[in-house]
CSV table of C-alpha atoms in Angstrom, one decimal:
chain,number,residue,atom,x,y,z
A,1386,UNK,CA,-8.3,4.0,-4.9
A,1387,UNK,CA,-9.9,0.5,-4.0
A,1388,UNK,CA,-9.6,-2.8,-3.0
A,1389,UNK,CA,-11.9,-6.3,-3.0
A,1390,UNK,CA,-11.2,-7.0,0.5
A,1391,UNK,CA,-13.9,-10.3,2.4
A,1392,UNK,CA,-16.5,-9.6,0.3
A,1393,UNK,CA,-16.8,-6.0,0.0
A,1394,UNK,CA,-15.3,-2.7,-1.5
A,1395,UNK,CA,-12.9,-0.5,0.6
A,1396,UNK,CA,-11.9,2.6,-0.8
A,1397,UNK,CA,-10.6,6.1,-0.4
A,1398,UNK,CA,-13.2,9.0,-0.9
A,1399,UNK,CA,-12.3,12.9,-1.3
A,1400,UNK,CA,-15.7,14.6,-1.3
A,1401,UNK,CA,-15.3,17.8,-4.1
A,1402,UNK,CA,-18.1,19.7,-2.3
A,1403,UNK,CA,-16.9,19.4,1.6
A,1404,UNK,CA,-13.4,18.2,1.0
A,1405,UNK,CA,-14.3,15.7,3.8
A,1406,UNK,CA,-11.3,12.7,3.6
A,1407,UNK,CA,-13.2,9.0,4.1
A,1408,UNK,CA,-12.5,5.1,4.2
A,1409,UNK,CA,-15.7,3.8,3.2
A,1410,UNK,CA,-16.6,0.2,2.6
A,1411,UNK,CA,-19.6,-1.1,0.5
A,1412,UNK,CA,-21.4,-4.0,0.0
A,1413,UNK,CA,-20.8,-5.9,-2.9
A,1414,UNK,CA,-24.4,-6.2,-4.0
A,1415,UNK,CA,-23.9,-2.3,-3.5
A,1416,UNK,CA,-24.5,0.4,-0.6
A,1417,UNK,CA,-22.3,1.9,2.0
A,1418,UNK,CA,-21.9,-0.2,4.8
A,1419,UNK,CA,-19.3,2.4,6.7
A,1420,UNK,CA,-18.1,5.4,6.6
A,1421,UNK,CA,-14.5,7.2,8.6
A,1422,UNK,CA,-13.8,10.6,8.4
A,1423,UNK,CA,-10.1,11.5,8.2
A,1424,UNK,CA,-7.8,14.3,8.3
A,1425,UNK,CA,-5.9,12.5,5.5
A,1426,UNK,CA,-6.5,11.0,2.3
A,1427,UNK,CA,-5.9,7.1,2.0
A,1428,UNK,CA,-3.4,6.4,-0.7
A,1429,UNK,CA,-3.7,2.4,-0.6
A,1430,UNK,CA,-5.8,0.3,0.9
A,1431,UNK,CA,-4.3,-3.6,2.0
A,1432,UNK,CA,-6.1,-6.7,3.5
A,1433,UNK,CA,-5.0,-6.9,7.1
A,1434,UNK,CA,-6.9,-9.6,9.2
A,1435,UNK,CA,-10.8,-10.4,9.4
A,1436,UNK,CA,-12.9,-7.8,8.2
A,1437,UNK,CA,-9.7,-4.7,8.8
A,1438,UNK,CA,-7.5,-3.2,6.2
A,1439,UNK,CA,-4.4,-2.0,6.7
A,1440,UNK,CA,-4.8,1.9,5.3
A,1441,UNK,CA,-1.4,3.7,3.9
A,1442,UNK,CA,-2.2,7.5,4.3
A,1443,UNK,CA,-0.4,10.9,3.7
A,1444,UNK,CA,-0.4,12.7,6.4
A,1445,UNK,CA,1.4,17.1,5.6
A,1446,UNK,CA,5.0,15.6,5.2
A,1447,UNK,CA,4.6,11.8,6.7
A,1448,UNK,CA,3.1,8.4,5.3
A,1449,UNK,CA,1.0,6.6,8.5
A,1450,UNK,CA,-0.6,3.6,8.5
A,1451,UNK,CA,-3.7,2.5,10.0
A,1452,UNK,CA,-5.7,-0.2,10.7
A,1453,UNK,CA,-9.3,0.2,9.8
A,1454,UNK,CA,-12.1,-2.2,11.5
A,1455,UNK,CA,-14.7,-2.0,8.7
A,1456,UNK,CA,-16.9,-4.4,10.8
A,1457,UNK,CA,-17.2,-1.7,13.8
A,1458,UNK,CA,-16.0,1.5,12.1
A,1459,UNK,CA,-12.7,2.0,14.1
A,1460,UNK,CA,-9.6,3.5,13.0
A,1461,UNK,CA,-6.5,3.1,14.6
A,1462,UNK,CA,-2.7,4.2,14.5
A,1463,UNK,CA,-0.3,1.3,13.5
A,1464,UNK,CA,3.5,0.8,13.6
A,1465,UNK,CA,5.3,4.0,13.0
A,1466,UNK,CA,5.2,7.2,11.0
A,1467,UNK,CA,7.8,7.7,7.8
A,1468,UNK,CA,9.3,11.0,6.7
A,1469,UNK,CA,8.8,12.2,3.2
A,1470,UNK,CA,6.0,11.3,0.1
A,1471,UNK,CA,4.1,8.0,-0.6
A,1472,UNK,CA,4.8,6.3,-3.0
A,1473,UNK,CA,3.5,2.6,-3.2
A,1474,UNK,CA,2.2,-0.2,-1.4
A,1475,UNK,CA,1.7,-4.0,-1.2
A,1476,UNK,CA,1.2,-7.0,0.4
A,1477,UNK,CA,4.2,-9.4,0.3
A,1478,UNK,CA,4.2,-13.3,-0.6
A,1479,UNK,CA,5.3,-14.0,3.0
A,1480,UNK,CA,2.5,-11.7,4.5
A,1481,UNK,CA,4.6,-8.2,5.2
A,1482,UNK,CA,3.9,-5.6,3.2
A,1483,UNK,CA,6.7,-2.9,1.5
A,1484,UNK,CA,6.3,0.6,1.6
A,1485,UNK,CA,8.1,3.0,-0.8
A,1486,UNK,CA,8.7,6.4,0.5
A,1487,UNK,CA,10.7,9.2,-0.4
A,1488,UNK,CA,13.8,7.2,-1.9
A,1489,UNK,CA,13.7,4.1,0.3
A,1490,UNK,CA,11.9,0.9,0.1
A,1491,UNK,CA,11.0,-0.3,3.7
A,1492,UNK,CA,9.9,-4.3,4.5
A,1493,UNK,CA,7.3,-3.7,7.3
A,1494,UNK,CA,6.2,-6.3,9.6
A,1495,UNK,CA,2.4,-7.3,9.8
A,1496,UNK,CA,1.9,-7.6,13.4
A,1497,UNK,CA,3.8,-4.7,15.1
A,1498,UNK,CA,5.0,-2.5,12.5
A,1499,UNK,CA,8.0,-2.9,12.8
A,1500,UNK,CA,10.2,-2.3,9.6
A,1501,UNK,CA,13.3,-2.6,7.8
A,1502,UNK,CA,15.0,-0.6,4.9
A,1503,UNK,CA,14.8,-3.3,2.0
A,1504,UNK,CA,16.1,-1.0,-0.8
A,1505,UNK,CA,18.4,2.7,0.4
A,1506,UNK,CA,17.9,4.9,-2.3
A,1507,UNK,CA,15.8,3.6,-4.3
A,1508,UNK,CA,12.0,4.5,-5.2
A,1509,UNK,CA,8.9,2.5,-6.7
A,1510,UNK,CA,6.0,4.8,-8.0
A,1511,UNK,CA,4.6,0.9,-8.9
A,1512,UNK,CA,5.7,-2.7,-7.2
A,1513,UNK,CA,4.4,-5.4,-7.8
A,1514,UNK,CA,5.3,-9.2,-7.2
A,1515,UNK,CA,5.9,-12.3,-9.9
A,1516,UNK,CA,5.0,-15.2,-7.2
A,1517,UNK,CA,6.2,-17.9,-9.4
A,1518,UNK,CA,10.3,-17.0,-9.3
A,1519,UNK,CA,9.6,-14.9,-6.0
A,1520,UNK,CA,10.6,-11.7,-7.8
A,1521,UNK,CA,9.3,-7.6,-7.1
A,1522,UNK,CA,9.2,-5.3,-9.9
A,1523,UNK,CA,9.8,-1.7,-8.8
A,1524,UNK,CA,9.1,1.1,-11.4
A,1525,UNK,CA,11.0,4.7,-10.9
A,1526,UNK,CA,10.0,7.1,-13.7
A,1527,UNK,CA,11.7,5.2,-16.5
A,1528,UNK,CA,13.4,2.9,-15.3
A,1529,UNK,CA,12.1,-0.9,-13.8
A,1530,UNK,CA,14.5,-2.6,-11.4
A,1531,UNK,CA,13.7,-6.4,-10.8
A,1532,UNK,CA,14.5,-7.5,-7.3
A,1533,UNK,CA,14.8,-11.2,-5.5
A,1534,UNK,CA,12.4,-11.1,-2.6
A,1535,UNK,CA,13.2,-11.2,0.4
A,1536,UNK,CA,16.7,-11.1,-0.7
A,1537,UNK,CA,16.7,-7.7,-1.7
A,1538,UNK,CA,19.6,-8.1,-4.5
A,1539,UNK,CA,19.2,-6.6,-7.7
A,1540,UNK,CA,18.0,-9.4,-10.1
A,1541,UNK,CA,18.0,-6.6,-13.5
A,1542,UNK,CA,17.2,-3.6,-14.3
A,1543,UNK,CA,16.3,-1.6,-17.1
A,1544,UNK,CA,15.6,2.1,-18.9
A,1545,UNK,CA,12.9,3.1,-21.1
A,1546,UNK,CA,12.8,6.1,-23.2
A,1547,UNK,CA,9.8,7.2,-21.6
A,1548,UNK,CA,8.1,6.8,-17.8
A,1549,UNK,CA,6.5,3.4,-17.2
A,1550,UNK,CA,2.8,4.3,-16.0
A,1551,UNK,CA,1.3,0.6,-15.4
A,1552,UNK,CA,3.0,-3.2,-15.8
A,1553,UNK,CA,1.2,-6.2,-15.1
A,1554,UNK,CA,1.8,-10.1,-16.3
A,1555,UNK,CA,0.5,-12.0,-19.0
C-alpha cells in the first residue's frame, strides 16, 4: 500500500527475494529517499505530523502502530498494541484516526494513543468518511453499515448479495 503524504510517497515494501519488511519514502520526482527495515509488514500508512506517518502494522497475532520520521529514518512505538487481525484504517474529520480490528471498531487519539471502542462487534474490511453529512461507511463482507461520526449510532445499514470489495463517492 501507499500514501501521498508532504510531497512524497510512503509505502509498504515486502521484498520477494529477501522477504525483508520496509517503510520506504520516495521523492515525488522519483527515487528513494528512506528506507526502514521491519519485522512486520505495514498494512496502512496515515499522515501524522510534519514529515511522520503514523504506520498501522501486523505484528504475529497484534496490530501496532508506529510513528515513522521519514525526514530522519526513525521508527518508533506509539499508543498501545490490539489483539487479533487488521483490518482497516483512517484518519478522522476531527484528526483521530479509527482502527478496525478483529470485530471492534476503536476511535484512537492522535497524540497519546489513547483509544476508545467506537463500534463492539462490529468489523470494517473498508471505512471510509462522507465529510459533507459527517457520516463513516463501514464495509463487512456483504454488508455496508453507515454510521454518524463521532456519534457512533447506526445511521443504515444494508446487505448485498455478494461482498463489497471497494466504494467510493461520486
Amino acid at each position: 500500500n501507499f500514501n501521498f503524504i508532504d510531497n512524497y510517497i510512503l509505502t509498504s515494501v515486502e521484498d520477494n527475494g529477501t522477504n525483508n519488511k520496509s517503510v520506504q519514502a520516495y521523492l515525488q520526482s522519483g527515487g528513494l529517499l528512506t528506507k526502514y527495515i521491519t519485522n512486520f509488514l505495514p498494512q496502512t500508512i496515515l499522515p501524522y505530523f510534519n514529515k511522520t506517518v503514523m504506520v498501522f502494522a501486523q505484528n504475529l497475532n497484534n496490530v501496532e502502530l508506529y510513528t515513522y520520521n521519514f525526514e530522519i529514518n526513525y521508527l518508533y512505538s506509539f499508543g498501545n498494541a490490539y489483539a487479533g487481525i487488521f483490518h482497516a484504517a483512517i484518519e478522522t474529520p476531527d484528526e483521530q484516526y479509527l482502527l478496525s480490528v478483529g470485530n471492534e471498531i476503536n476511535v484512537i487519539e492522535k497524540v497519546y494513543g489513547y483509544s476508545t471502542v467506537f463500534a463492539q462487534g462490529k468489523r470494517a474490511d473498508i471505512l471510509k468518511f462522507e465529510s459533507l453529512s459527517n457520516l463513516l461507511y463501514a464495509t463487512d463482507s456483504n454488508n455496508i453499515t453507515i454510521y454518524n461520526y463521532p456519534a457512533s449510532s447506526i445511521n443504515f445499514s444494508y446487505n448485498f448479495n455478494d461482498k463489497v470489495l471497494f466504494i467510493d463517492f461520486l
